[in-house]
JSON list of C-alpha atoms in Angstrom, two decimals:
[
{"chain": "A", "resi": 1, "resn": "GLN", "atom": "CA", "xyz": [0.00, 0.00, 0.01]},
{"chain": "A", "resi": 2, "resn": "SER", "atom": "CA", "xyz": [1.24, 3.47, -0.86]},
{"chain": "A", "resi": 3, "resn": "ALA", "atom": "CA", "xyz": [1.15, 6.34, 1.55]},
{"chain": "A", "resi": 4, "resn": "LEU", "atom": "CA", "xyz": [-1.58, 8.93, 1.18]},
{"chain": "A", "resi": 5, "resn": "THR", "atom": "CA", "xyz": [-0.69, 12.07, -0.78]},
{"chain": "A", "resi": 6, "resn": "GLN", "atom": "CA", "xyz": [-0.72, 15.48, 0.86]},
{"chain": "A", "resi": 7, "resn": "PRO", "atom": "CA", "xyz": [0.67, 18.78, -0.40]},
{"chain": "A", "resi": 8, "resn": "PRO", "atom": "CA", "xyz": [3.96, 19.49, 1.39]},
{"chain": "A", "resi": 9, "resn": "SER", "atom": "CA", "xyz": [2.90, 23.00, 2.31]},
{"chain": "A", "resi": 10, "resn": "ALA", "atom": "CA", "xyz": [-0.08, 25.30, 2.64]},
{"chain": "A", "resi": 11, "resn": "SER", "atom": "CA", "xyz": [-0.41, 28.86, 3.85]},
{"chain": "A", "resi": 12, "resn": "GLY", "atom": "CA", "xyz": [-2.91, 31.54, 4.68]},
{"chain": "A", "resi": 13, "resn": "SER", "atom": "CA", "xyz": [-3.22, 34.83, 6.47]},
{"chain": "A", "resi": 14, "resn": "PRO", "atom": "CA", "xyz": [-4.86, 35.24, 9.85]},
{"chain": "A", "resi": 15, "resn": "GLY", "atom": "CA", "xyz": [-8.64, 35.07, 9.49]},
{"chain": "A", "resi": 16, "resn": "GLN", "atom": "CA", "xyz": [-8.52, 33.32, 6.15]},
{"chain": "A", "resi": 17, "resn": "SER", "atom": "CA", "xyz": [-9.44, 29.73, 5.37]},
{"chain": "A", "resi": 18, "resn": "VAL", "atom": "CA", "xyz": [-7.19, 27.00, 4.04]},
{"chain": "A", "resi": 19, "resn": "THR", "atom": "CA", "xyz": [-7.96, 23.47, 2.85]},
{"chain": "A", "resi": 20, "resn": "ILE", "atom": "CA", "xyz": [-5.49, 20.61, 2.92]},
{"chain": "A", "resi": 21, "resn": "SER", "atom": "CA", "xyz": [-6.14, 17.60, 0.69]},
{"chain": "A", "resi": 22, "resn": "CYS", "atom": "CA", "xyz": [-5.34, 13.95, 1.30]},
{"chain": "A", "resi": 23, "resn": "THR", "atom": "CA", "xyz": [-5.55, 11.69, -1.69]},
{"chain": "A", "resi": 24, "resn": "GLY", "atom": "CA", "xyz": [-5.68, 7.92, -1.41]},
{"chain": "A", "resi": 25, "resn": "SER", "atom": "CA", "xyz": [-7.28, 5.21, -3.46]},
{"chain": "A", "resi": 26, "resn": "SER", "atom": "CA", "xyz": [-10.40, 3.11, -3.67]},
{"chain": "A", "resi": 27, "resn": "SER", "atom": "CA", "xyz": [-8.72, 0.69, -1.29]},
{"chain": "A", "resi": 28, "resn": "ASP", "atom": "CA", "xyz": [-8.45, 3.13, 1.58]},
{"chain": "A", "resi": 29, "resn": "VAL", "atom": "CA", "xyz": [-9.93, 6.64, 1.63]},
{"chain": "A", "resi": 30, "resn": "GLY", "atom": "CA", "xyz": [-12.49, 5.73, -0.99]},
{"chain": "A", "resi": 31, "resn": "THR", "atom": "CA", "xyz": [-13.81, 2.71, 0.90]},
{"chain": "A", "resi": 32, "resn": "TYR", "atom": "CA", "xyz": [-13.46, 3.44, 4.60]},
{"chain": "A", "resi": 33, "resn": "ASN", "atom": "CA", "xyz": [-14.77, 6.33, 6.66]},
{"chain": "A", "resi": 34, "resn": "SER", "atom": "CA", "xyz": [-11.82, 5.86, 9.04]},
{"chain": "A", "resi": 35, "resn": "VAL", "atom": "CA", "xyz": [-10.08, 9.03, 7.91]},
{"chain": "A", "resi": 36, "resn": "SER", "atom": "CA", "xyz": [-8.53, 11.15, 10.65]},
{"chain": "A", "resi": 37, "resn": "TRP", "atom": "CA", "xyz": [-6.39, 14.27, 10.86]},
{"chain": "A", "resi": 38, "resn": "TYR", "atom": "CA", "xyz": [-3.64, 15.15, 13.32]},
{"chain": "A", "resi": 39, "resn": "GLN", "atom": "CA", "xyz": [-1.94, 18.41, 14.19]},
{"chain": "A", "resi": 40, "resn": "GLN", "atom": "CA", "xyz": [1.67, 18.32, 15.29]},
{"chain": "A", "resi": 41, "resn": "HIS", "atom": "CA", "xyz": [3.68, 21.22, 16.62]},
{"chain": "A", "resi": 42, "resn": "PRO", "atom": "CA", "xyz": [7.48, 20.94, 16.59]},
{"chain": "A", "resi": 43, "resn": "GLY", "atom": "CA", "xyz": [8.78, 18.55, 19.21]},
{"chain": "A", "resi": 44, "resn": "LYS", "atom": "CA", "xyz": [5.30, 17.58, 20.35]},
{"chain": "A", "resi": 45, "resn": "ALA", "atom": "CA", "xyz": [3.14, 14.50, 19.98]},
{"chain": "A", "resi": 46, "resn": "PRO", "atom": "CA", "xyz": [0.40, 14.61, 17.35]},
{"chain": "A", "resi": 47, "resn": "LYS", "atom": "CA", "xyz": [-3.07, 15.74, 18.42]},
{"chain": "A", "resi": 48, "resn": "LEU", "atom": "CA", "xyz": [-6.29, 14.35, 17.02]},
{"chain": "A", "resi": 49, "resn": "MET", "atom": "CA", "xyz": [-8.28, 17.07, 15.22]},
{"chain": "A", "resi": 50, "resn": "ILE", "atom": "CA", "xyz": [-10.79, 15.17, 13.10]},
{"chain": "A", "resi": 51, "resn": "TYR", "atom": "CA", "xyz": [-11.86, 11.50, 13.12]},
{"chain": "A", "resi": 52, "resn": "GLU", "atom": "CA", "xyz": [-14.14, 9.38, 10.97]},
{"chain": "A", "resi": 53, "resn": "VAL", "atom": "CA", "xyz": [-13.93, 11.93, 8.18]},
{"chain": "A", "resi": 54, "resn": "SER", "atom": "CA", "xyz": [-15.75, 14.83, 9.80]},
{"chain": "A", "resi": 55, "resn": "LYS", "atom": "CA", "xyz": [-16.17, 14.30, 13.55]},
{"chain": "A", "resi": 56, "resn": "ARG", "atom": "CA", "xyz": [-14.48, 16.71, 15.91]},
{"chain": "A", "resi": 57, "resn": "PRO", "atom": "CA", "xyz": [-13.23, 15.61, 19.32]},
{"chain": "A", "resi": 58, "resn": "SER", "atom": "CA", "xyz": [-14.26, 17.55, 22.36]},
{"chain": "A", "resi": 59, "resn": "GLY", "atom": "CA", "xyz": [-12.09, 20.61, 22.76]},
{"chain": "A", "resi": 60, "resn": "VAL", "atom": "CA", "xyz": [-11.14, 21.02, 19.10]},
{"chain": "A", "resi": 61, "resn": "PRO", "atom": "CA", "xyz": [-12.39, 24.38, 17.78]},
{"chain": "A", "resi": 62, "resn": "ASP", "atom": "CA", "xyz": [-15.16, 24.27, 15.22]},
{"chain": "A", "resi": 63, "resn": "ARG", "atom": "CA", "xyz": [-12.87, 26.19, 12.91]},
{"chain": "A", "resi": 64, "resn": "PHE", "atom": "CA", "xyz": [-11.55, 22.75, 11.98]},
{"chain": "A", "resi": 65, "resn": "SER", "atom": "CA", "xyz": [-13.72, 20.66, 9.70]},
{"chain": "A", "resi": 66, "resn": "GLY", "atom": "CA", "xyz": [-13.27, 17.53, 7.59]},
{"chain": "A", "resi": 67, "resn": "SER", "atom": "CA", "xyz": [-14.88, 16.08, 4.51]},
{"chain": "A", "resi": 68, "resn": "LYS", "atom": "CA", "xyz": [-14.41, 13.42, 1.88]},
{"chain": "A", "resi": 69, "resn": "SER", "atom": "CA", "xyz": [-15.21, 13.03, -1.78]},
{"chain": "A", "resi": 70, "resn": "GLY", "atom": "CA", "xyz": [-14.29, 9.85, -3.56]},
{"chain": "A", "resi": 71, "resn": "ASN", "atom": "CA", "xyz": [-10.67, 8.99, -2.85]},
{"chain": "A", "resi": 72, "resn": "THR", "atom": "CA", "xyz": [-9.78, 12.43, -1.44]},
{"chain": "A", "resi": 73, "resn": "ALA", "atom": "CA", "xyz": [-10.31, 13.68, 2.08]},
{"chain": "A", "resi": 74, "resn": "SER", "atom": "CA", "xyz": [-9.92, 17.31, 3.06]},
{"chain": "A", "resi": 75, "resn": "LEU", "atom": "CA", "xyz": [-9.23, 19.30, 6.22]},
{"chain": "A", "resi": 76, "resn": "THR", "atom": "CA", "xyz": [-10.42, 22.90, 6.25]},
{"chain": "A", "resi": 77, "resn": "VAL", "atom": "CA", "xyz": [-9.20, 25.39, 8.81]},
{"chain": "A", "resi": 78, "resn": "SER", "atom": "CA", "xyz": [-11.33, 28.55, 8.92]},
{"chain": "A", "resi": 79, "resn": "GLY", "atom": "CA", "xyz": [-10.48, 31.80, 10.62]},
{"chain": "A", "resi": 80, "resn": "LEU", "atom": "CA", "xyz": [-6.78, 30.97, 10.69]},
{"chain": "A", "resi": 81, "resn": "GLN", "atom": "CA", "xyz": [-4.94, 31.81, 13.89]},
{"chain": "A", "resi": 82, "resn": "GLY", "atom": "CA", "xyz": [-1.27, 31.86, 14.64]},
{"chain": "A", "resi": 83, "resn": "GLU", "atom": "CA", "xyz": [-1.45, 28.77, 16.80]},
{"chain": "A", "resi": 84, "resn": "ASP", "atom": "CA", "xyz": [-2.76, 26.79, 13.83]},
{"chain": "A", "resi": 85, "resn": "GLU", "atom": "CA", "xyz": [0.71, 26.90, 12.32]},
{"chain": "A", "resi": 86, "resn": "ALA", "atom": "CA", "xyz": [1.85, 23.27, 12.51]},
{"chain": "A", "resi": 87, "resn": "ASP", "atom": "CA", "xyz": [2.27, 20.08, 10.53]},
{"chain": "A", "resi": 88, "resn": "TYR", "atom": "CA", "xyz": [-0.93, 18.25, 9.65]},
{"chain": "A", "resi": 89, "resn": "TYR", "atom": "CA", "xyz": [-1.16, 14.55, 8.88]},
{"chain": "A", "resi": 90, "resn": "CYS", "atom": "CA", "xyz": [-4.07, 12.55, 7.48]},
{"chain": "A", "resi": 91, "resn": "SER", "atom": "CA", "xyz": [-4.59, 8.88, 8.16]},
{"chain": "A", "resi": 92, "resn": "SER", "atom": "CA", "xyz": [-6.86, 6.21, 6.71]},
{"chain": "A", "resi": 93, "resn": "TYR", "atom": "CA", "xyz": [-7.61, 2.61, 7.43]},
{"chain": "A", "resi": 94, "resn": "ALA", "atom": "CA", "xyz": [-6.92, 0.41, 4.42]},
{"chain": "A", "resi": 95, "resn": "GLY", "atom": "CA", "xyz": [-8.33, -2.92, 5.55]},
{"chain": "A", "resi": 96, "resn": "SER", "atom": "CA", "xyz": [-6.56, -6.00, 6.89]},
{"chain": "A", "resi": 97, "resn": "ASN", "atom": "CA", "xyz": [-5.05, -4.11, 9.83]},
{"chain": "A", "resi": 98, "resn": "ILE", "atom": "CA", "xyz": [-3.30, -1.62, 7.57]},
{"chain": "A", "resi": 99, "resn": "VAL", "atom": "CA", "xyz": [-3.18, 2.07, 8.52]},
{"chain": "A", "resi": 100, "resn": "LEU", "atom": "CA", "xyz": [-1.79, 4.60, 6.07]},
{"chain": "A", "resi": 101, "resn": "PHE", "atom": "CA", "xyz": [-0.56, 8.13, 6.72]},
{"chain": "A", "resi": 102, "resn": "GLY", "atom": "CA", "xyz": [0.01, 11.06, 4.45]},
{"chain": "A", "resi": 103, "resn": "GLY", "atom": "CA", "xyz": [3.44, 12.62, 4.25]},
{"chain": "A", "resi": 104, "resn": "GLY", "atom": "CA", "xyz": [2.28, 15.68, 6.16]},
{"chain": "A", "resi": 105, "resn": "THR", "atom": "CA", "xyz": [1.49, 19.29, 5.24]},
{"chain": "A", "resi": 106, "resn": "LYS", "atom": "CA", "xyz": [3.27, 22.21, 6.84]},
{"chain": "A", "resi": 107, "resn": "LEU", "atom": "CA", "xyz": [0.72, 24.96, 7.41]},
{"chain": "A", "resi": 108, "resn": "THR", "atom": "CA", "xyz": [2.13, 28.48, 7.64]},
{"chain": "A", "resi": 109, "resn": "VAL", "atom": "CA", "xyz": [-0.01, 31.28, 9.00]},
{"chain": "B", "resi": 1, "resn": "GLN", "atom": "CA", "xyz": [-7.45, 12.45, 32.90]},
{"chain": "B", "resi": 2, "resn": "VAL", "atom": "CA", "xyz": [-6.20, 9.99, 30.29]},
{"chain": "B", "resi": 3, "resn": "LEU", "atom": "CA", "xyz": [-2.43, 9.77, 30.31]},
{"chain": "B", "resi": 4, "resn": "LEU", "atom": "CA", "xyz": [0.04, 7.68, 28.38]},
{"chain": "B", "resi": 5, "resn": "VAL", "atom": "CA", "xyz": [3.52, 8.02, 29.81]},
{"chain": "B", "resi": 6, "resn": "GLN", "atom": "CA", "xyz": [6.40, 6.48, 27.91]},
{"chain": "B", "resi": 7, "resn": "SER", "atom": "CA", "xyz": [9.87, 5.44, 28.92]},
{"chain": "B", "resi": 8, "resn": "GLY", "atom": "CA", "xyz": [12.84, 7.72, 28.36]},
{"chain": "B", "resi": 9, "resn": "ALA", "atom": "CA", "xyz": [15.12, 8.15, 25.38]},
{"chain": "B", "resi": 10, "resn": "ASP", "atom": "CA", "xyz": [17.57, 5.36, 24.56]},
{"chain": "B", "resi": 11, "resn": "VAL", "atom": "CA", "xyz": [20.69, 4.89, 22.47]},
{"chain": "B", "resi": 12, "resn": "LYS", "atom": "CA", "xyz": [21.47, 1.48, 21.02]},
{"chain": "B", "resi": 13, "resn": "LYS", "atom": "CA", "xyz": [24.11, -0.05, 18.79]},
{"chain": "B", "resi": 14, "resn": "PRO", "atom": "CA", "xyz": [23.21, -1.65, 15.46]},
{"chain": "B", "resi": 15, "resn": "GLY", "atom": "CA", "xyz": [22.00, -5.22, 15.92]},
{"chain": "B", "resi": 16, "resn": "ALA", "atom": "CA", "xyz": [20.75, -4.66, 19.44]},
{"chain": "B", "resi": 17, "resn": "SER", "atom": "CA", "xyz": [17.18, -4.61, 20.67]},
{"chain": "B", "resi": 18, "resn": "VAL", "atom": "CA", "xyz": [15.24, -1.91, 22.50]},
{"chain": "B", "resi": 19, "resn": "THR", "atom": "CA", "xyz": [12.07, -1.92, 24.55]},
{"chain": "B", "resi": 20, "resn": "VAL", "atom": "CA", "xyz": [9.80, 1.09, 24.77]},
{"chain": "B", "resi": 21, "resn": "SER", "atom": "CA", "xyz": [7.20, 1.16, 27.57]},
{"chain": "B", "resi": 22, "resn": "CYS", "atom": "CA", "xyz": [3.87, 2.93, 27.77]},
{"chain": "B", "resi": 23, "resn": "ARG", "atom": "CA", "xyz": [2.07, 3.28, 31.09]},
{"chain": "B", "resi": 24, "resn": "ALA", "atom": "CA", "xyz": [-1.63, 4.11, 30.80]},
{"chain": "B", "resi": 25, "resn": "SER", "atom": "CA", "xyz": [-3.76, 5.78, 33.43]},
{"chain": "B", "resi": 26, "resn": "GLY", "atom": "CA", "xyz": [-6.98, 7.70, 33.86]},
{"chain": "B", "resi": 27, "resn": "TYR", "atom": "CA", "xyz": [-9.17, 5.09, 32.22]},
{"chain": "B", "resi": 28, "resn": "THR", "atom": "CA", "xyz": [-9.86, 1.36, 32.25]},
{"chain": "B", "resi": 29, "resn": "VAL", "atom": "CA", "xyz": [-6.87, 0.20, 30.25]},
{"chain": "B", "resi": 30, "resn": "ILE", "atom": "CA", "xyz": [-8.28, -3.14, 29.07]},
{"chain": "B", "resi": 31, "resn": "ASN", "atom": "CA", "xyz": [-11.19, -1.31, 27.49]},
{"chain": "B", "resi": 32, "resn": "TYR", "atom": "CA", "xyz": [-9.28, 0.41, 24.70]},
{"chain": "B", "resi": 33, "resn": "TYR", "atom": "CA", "xyz": [-6.87, -0.72, 22.02]},
{"chain": "B", "resi": 34, "resn": "ILE", "atom": "CA", "xyz": [-3.35, 0.69, 22.00]},
{"chain": "B", "resi": 35, "resn": "HIS", "atom": "CA", "xyz": [-1.37, 1.41, 18.86]},
{"chain": "B", "resi": 36, "resn": "TRP", "atom": "CA", "xyz": [2.35, 1.78, 18.34]},
{"chain": "B", "resi": 37, "resn": "LEU", "atom": "CA", "xyz": [3.62, 4.29, 15.77]},
{"chain": "B", "resi": 38, "resn": "ARG", "atom": "CA", "xyz": [6.94, 5.89, 14.92]},
{"chain": "B", "resi": 39, "resn": "GLN", "atom": "CA", "xyz": [8.28, 9.03, 13.29]},
{"chain": "B", "resi": 40, "resn": "ALA", "atom": "CA", "xyz": [11.79, 9.16, 11.85]},
{"chain": "B", "resi": 41, "resn": "PRO", "atom": "CA", "xyz": [13.60, 12.51, 12.14]},
{"chain": "B", "resi": 42, "resn": "GLY", "atom": "CA", "xyz": [12.01, 15.06, 9.82]},
{"chain": "B", "resi": 43, "resn": "GLN", "atom": "CA", "xyz": [9.64, 12.44, 8.44]},
{"chain": "B", "resi": 44, "resn": "GLY", "atom": "CA", "xyz": [5.98, 11.53, 8.69]},
{"chain": "B", "resi": 45, "resn": "LEU", "atom": "CA", "xyz": [4.14, 9.08, 10.90]},
{"chain": "B", "resi": 46, "resn": "GLU", "atom": "CA", "xyz": [4.26, 5.34, 10.40]},
{"chain": "B", "resi": 47, "resn": "TRP", "atom": "CA", "xyz": [1.85, 2.87, 11.98]},
{"chain": "B", "resi": 48, "resn": "MET", "atom": "CA", "xyz": [3.44, -0.24, 13.46]},
{"chain": "B", "resi": 49, "resn": "ALA", "atom": "CA", "xyz": [0.96, -2.33, 15.44]},
{"chain": "B", "resi": 50, "resn": "ILE", "atom": "CA", "xyz": [-2.31, -2.55, 17.33]},
{"chain": "B", "resi": 51, "resn": "VAL", "atom": "CA", "xyz": [-2.62, -4.27, 20.70]},
{"chain": "B", "resi": 52, "resn": "ASN", "atom": "CA", "xyz": [-5.70, -5.40, 22.55]},
{"chain": "B", "resi": 53, "resn": "PRO", "atom": "CA", "xyz": [-4.71, -5.03, 26.21]},
{"chain": "B", "resi": 54, "resn": "ASN", "atom": "CA", "xyz": [-7.60, -7.34, 27.10]},
{"chain": "B", "resi": 55, "resn": "GLY", "atom": "CA", "xyz": [-5.89, -10.54, 26.12]},
{"chain": "B", "resi": 56, "resn": "GLY", "atom": "CA", "xyz": [-2.83, -9.20, 24.32]},
{"chain": "B", "resi": 57, "resn": "GLU", "atom": "CA", "xyz": [-3.82, -10.00, 20.73]},
{"chain": "B", "resi": 58, "resn": "THR", "atom": "CA", "xyz": [-1.58, -7.97, 18.44]},
{"chain": "B", "resi": 59, "resn": "HIS", "atom": "CA", "xyz": [-1.63, -7.21, 14.73]},
{"chain": "B", "resi": 60, "resn": "TYR", "atom": "CA", "xyz": [1.50, -5.88, 13.10]},
{"chain": "B", "resi": 61, "resn": "ALA", "atom": "CA", "xyz": [2.05, -3.90, 9.94]},
{"chain": "B", "resi": 62, "resn": "GLN", "atom": "CA", "xyz": [3.62, -6.28, 7.43]},
{"chain": "B", "resi": 63, "resn": "LYS", "atom": "CA", "xyz": [6.89, -4.37, 7.55]},
{"chain": "B", "resi": 64, "resn": "PHE", "atom": "CA", "xyz": [7.30, -5.10, 11.26]},
{"chain": "B", "resi": 65, "resn": "HIS", "atom": "CA", "xyz": [6.40, -8.78, 11.33]},
{"chain": "B", "resi": 66, "resn": "GLY", "atom": "CA", "xyz": [9.25, -10.57, 13.11]},
{"chain": "B", "resi": 67, "resn": "LYS", "atom": "CA", "xyz": [10.89, -7.28, 14.09]},
{"chain": "B", "resi": 68, "resn": "VAL", "atom": "CA", "xyz": [8.46, -6.00, 16.69]},
{"chain": "B", "resi": 69, "resn": "THR", "atom": "CA", "xyz": [7.06, -7.82, 19.70]},
{"chain": "B", "resi": 70, "resn": "THR", "atom": "CA", "xyz": [4.52, -6.40, 22.10]},
{"chain": "B", "resi": 71, "resn": "THR", "atom": "CA", "xyz": [3.87, -7.47, 25.68]},
{"chain": "B", "resi": 72, "resn": "ARG", "atom": "CA", "xyz": [1.81, -6.12, 28.50]},
{"chain": "B", "resi": 73, "resn": "ASP", "atom": "CA", "xyz": [1.80, -6.00, 32.28]},
{"chain": "B", "resi": 74, "resn": "MET", "atom": "CA", "xyz": [-1.74, -5.27, 33.38]},
{"chain": "B", "resi": 75, "resn": "SER", "atom": "CA", "xyz": [-0.74, -5.22, 37.04]},
{"chain": "B", "resi": 76, "resn": "THR", "atom": "CA", "xyz": [0.89, -1.86, 36.23]},
{"chain": "B", "resi": 77, "resn": "ASN", "atom": "CA", "xyz": [-1.21, -0.93, 33.18]},
{"chain": "B", "resi": 78, "resn": "THR", "atom": "CA", "xyz": [1.97, -0.90, 31.13]},
{"chain": "B", "resi": 79, "resn": "LEU", "atom": "CA", "xyz": [2.47, -2.02, 27.56]},
{"chain": "B", "resi": 80, "resn": "HIS", "atom": "CA", "xyz": [5.85, -2.74, 26.05]},
{"chain": "B", "resi": 81, "resn": "MET", "atom": "CA", "xyz": [7.10, -2.76, 22.49]},
{"chain": "B", "resi": 82, "resn": "GLU", "atom": "CA", "xyz": [10.38, -4.48, 21.68]},
{"chain": "B", "resi": 83, "resn": "LEU", "atom": "CA", "xyz": [12.17, -3.70, 18.45]},
{"chain": "B", "resi": 84, "resn": "SER", "atom": "CA", "xyz": [14.93, -6.11, 17.46]},
{"chain": "B", "resi": 85, "resn": "SER", "atom": "CA", "xyz": [17.90, -6.19, 15.05]},
{"chain": "B", "resi": 86, "resn": "LEU", "atom": "CA", "xyz": [18.16, -2.42, 15.11]},
{"chain": "B", "resi": 87, "resn": "THR", "atom": "CA", "xyz": [19.63, -0.49, 12.19]},
{"chain": "B", "resi": 88, "resn": "SER", "atom": "CA", "xyz": [20.14, 3.21, 11.66]},
{"chain": "B", "resi": 89, "resn": "GLU", "atom": "CA", "xyz": [16.78, 3.27, 9.87]},
{"chain": "B", "resi": 90, "resn": "ASP", "atom": "CA", "xyz": [15.10, 2.50, 13.19]},
{"chain": "B", "resi": 91, "resn": "THR", "atom": "CA", "xyz": [16.21, 5.83, 14.64]},
{"chain": "B", "resi": 92, "resn": "ALA", "atom": "CA", "xyz": [12.92, 7.52, 15.35]},
{"chain": "B", "resi": 93, "resn": "VAL", "atom": "CA", "xyz": [10.51, 8.80, 17.96]},
{"chain": "B", "resi": 94, "resn": "TYR", "atom": "CA", "xyz": [8.23, 5.97, 18.99]},
{"chain": "B", "resi": 95, "resn": "TYR", "atom": "CA", "xyz": [4.70, 6.68, 20.18]},
{"chain": "B", "resi": 96, "resn": "CYS", "atom": "CA", "xyz": [1.97, 4.70, 21.86]},
{"chain": "B", "resi": 97, "resn": "ALA", "atom": "CA", "xyz": [-1.53, 5.99, 21.23]},
{"chain": "B", "resi": 98, "resn": "ARG", "atom": "CA", "xyz": [-4.99, 4.98, 22.37]},
{"chain": "B", "resi": 99, "resn": "ASP", "atom": "CA", "xyz": [-7.63, 3.91, 19.87]},
{"chain": "B", "resi": 100, "resn": "GLY", "atom": "CA", "xyz": [-11.02, 5.62, 20.00]},
{"chain": "B", "resi": 101, "resn": "SER", "atom": "CA", "xyz": [-12.86, 2.31, 20.15]},
{"chain": "B", "resi": 102, "resn": "TYR", "atom": "CA", "xyz": [-13.67, -0.13, 22.95]},
{"chain": "B", "resi": 103, "resn": "THR", "atom": "CA", "xyz": [-11.94, -3.48, 22.79]},
{"chain": "B", "resi": 104, "resn": "TRP", "atom": "CA", "xyz": [-15.25, -5.35, 22.61]},
{"chain": "B", "resi": 105, "resn": "SER", "atom": "CA", "xyz": [-15.85, -3.84, 19.20]},
{"chain": "B", "resi": 106, "resn": "SER", "atom": "CA", "xyz": [-13.65, -3.37, 16.15]},
{"chain": "B", "resi": 107, "resn": "SER", "atom": "CA", "xyz": [-10.90, -0.80, 16.19]},
{"chain": "B", "resi": 108, "resn": "ARG", "atom": "CA", "xyz": [-11.86, 2.50, 14.62]},
{"chain": "B", "resi": 109, "resn": "TYR", "atom": "CA", "xyz": [-8.25, 3.22, 13.78]},
{"chain": "B", "resi": 110, "resn": "TYR", "atom": "CA", "xyz": [-8.00, 6.74, 15.07]},
{"chain": "B", "resi": 111, "resn": "PHE", "atom": "CA", "xyz": [-5.75, 7.81, 17.89]},
{"chain": "B", "resi": 112, "resn": "ASP", "atom": "CA", "xyz": [-7.33, 10.03, 20.52]},
{"chain": "B", "resi": 113, "resn": "TYR", "atom": "CA", "xyz": [-4.59, 10.14, 23.16]},
{"chain": "B", "resi": 114, "resn": "TRP", "atom": "CA", "xyz": [-0.85, 9.93, 22.58]},
{"chain": "B", "resi": 115, "resn": "GLY", "atom": "CA", "xyz": [2.17, 9.29, 24.72]},
{"chain": "B", "resi": 116, "resn": "GLN", "atom": "CA", "xyz": [4.86, 11.94, 24.79]},
{"chain": "B", "resi": 117, "resn": "GLY", "atom": "CA", "xyz": [7.12, 9.92, 22.50]},
{"chain": "B", "resi": 118, "resn": "THR", "atom": "CA", "xyz": [10.38, 8.05, 23.08]},
{"chain": "B", "resi": 119, "resn": "LEU", "atom": "CA", "xyz": [13.44, 8.85, 20.99]},
{"chain": "B", "resi": 120, "resn": "VAL", "atom": "CA", "xyz": [15.42, 5.76, 20.04]},
{"chain": "B", "resi": 121, "resn": "THR", "atom": "CA", "xyz": [18.79, 6.47, 18.45]},
{"chain": "B", "resi": 122, "resn": "VAL", "atom": "CA", "xyz": [20.67, 3.67, 16.76]},
{"chain": "B", "resi": 123, "resn": "SER", "atom": "CA", "xyz": [24.34, 4.52, 16.39]},
{"chain": "B", "resi": 124, "resn": "SER", "atom": "CA", "xyz": [27.65, 2.68, 16.50]}
]
């Protein structure tokens, strides 16, 4: 199984919105709703931001939203704030106890 | 609160083995799956294995079959991950992370709580 494809970088000004894509295949993103997104600040452990495509854990601002269309999942961050600057990783289940990650997107605010 | 506390950083020589520990607290440990993941320096995340603390059943990513072994000590709510035949490519931060699903149902393969990470450096 190949890793999921994310753009290496994304950027936006404070208050703007940015969308990060995560492209897989019909064997992973296209089949399973087990797509999740993680935020990672330098030197820190990842933090769950979105799970099961579009669900937001308690405590995650509603500025973060997720969606999926076909083999591509997306994370949208609205009303960008400085603390949103981080690396973002998508993940998808691919069946048979296989979990795939994207290569990560560095978000610059 | 849910906490996953991992063992400290370690330096090993090529060919050696290393064990990373993950002590869980703040919840009923046997009720949630635990995953092991790693992140090489400057690289992305890589999933390694899923453990059911309630019985110990483990499934490994194909790449880690025969290289990774997981054990558990439920008297201390601690899970262990042993990585053998180390090479420089195993230099990474290793994480344990809790699955969002109860162990009496299928894993949902998302990671809602993470340990702080354990840096393993393989160097001669």
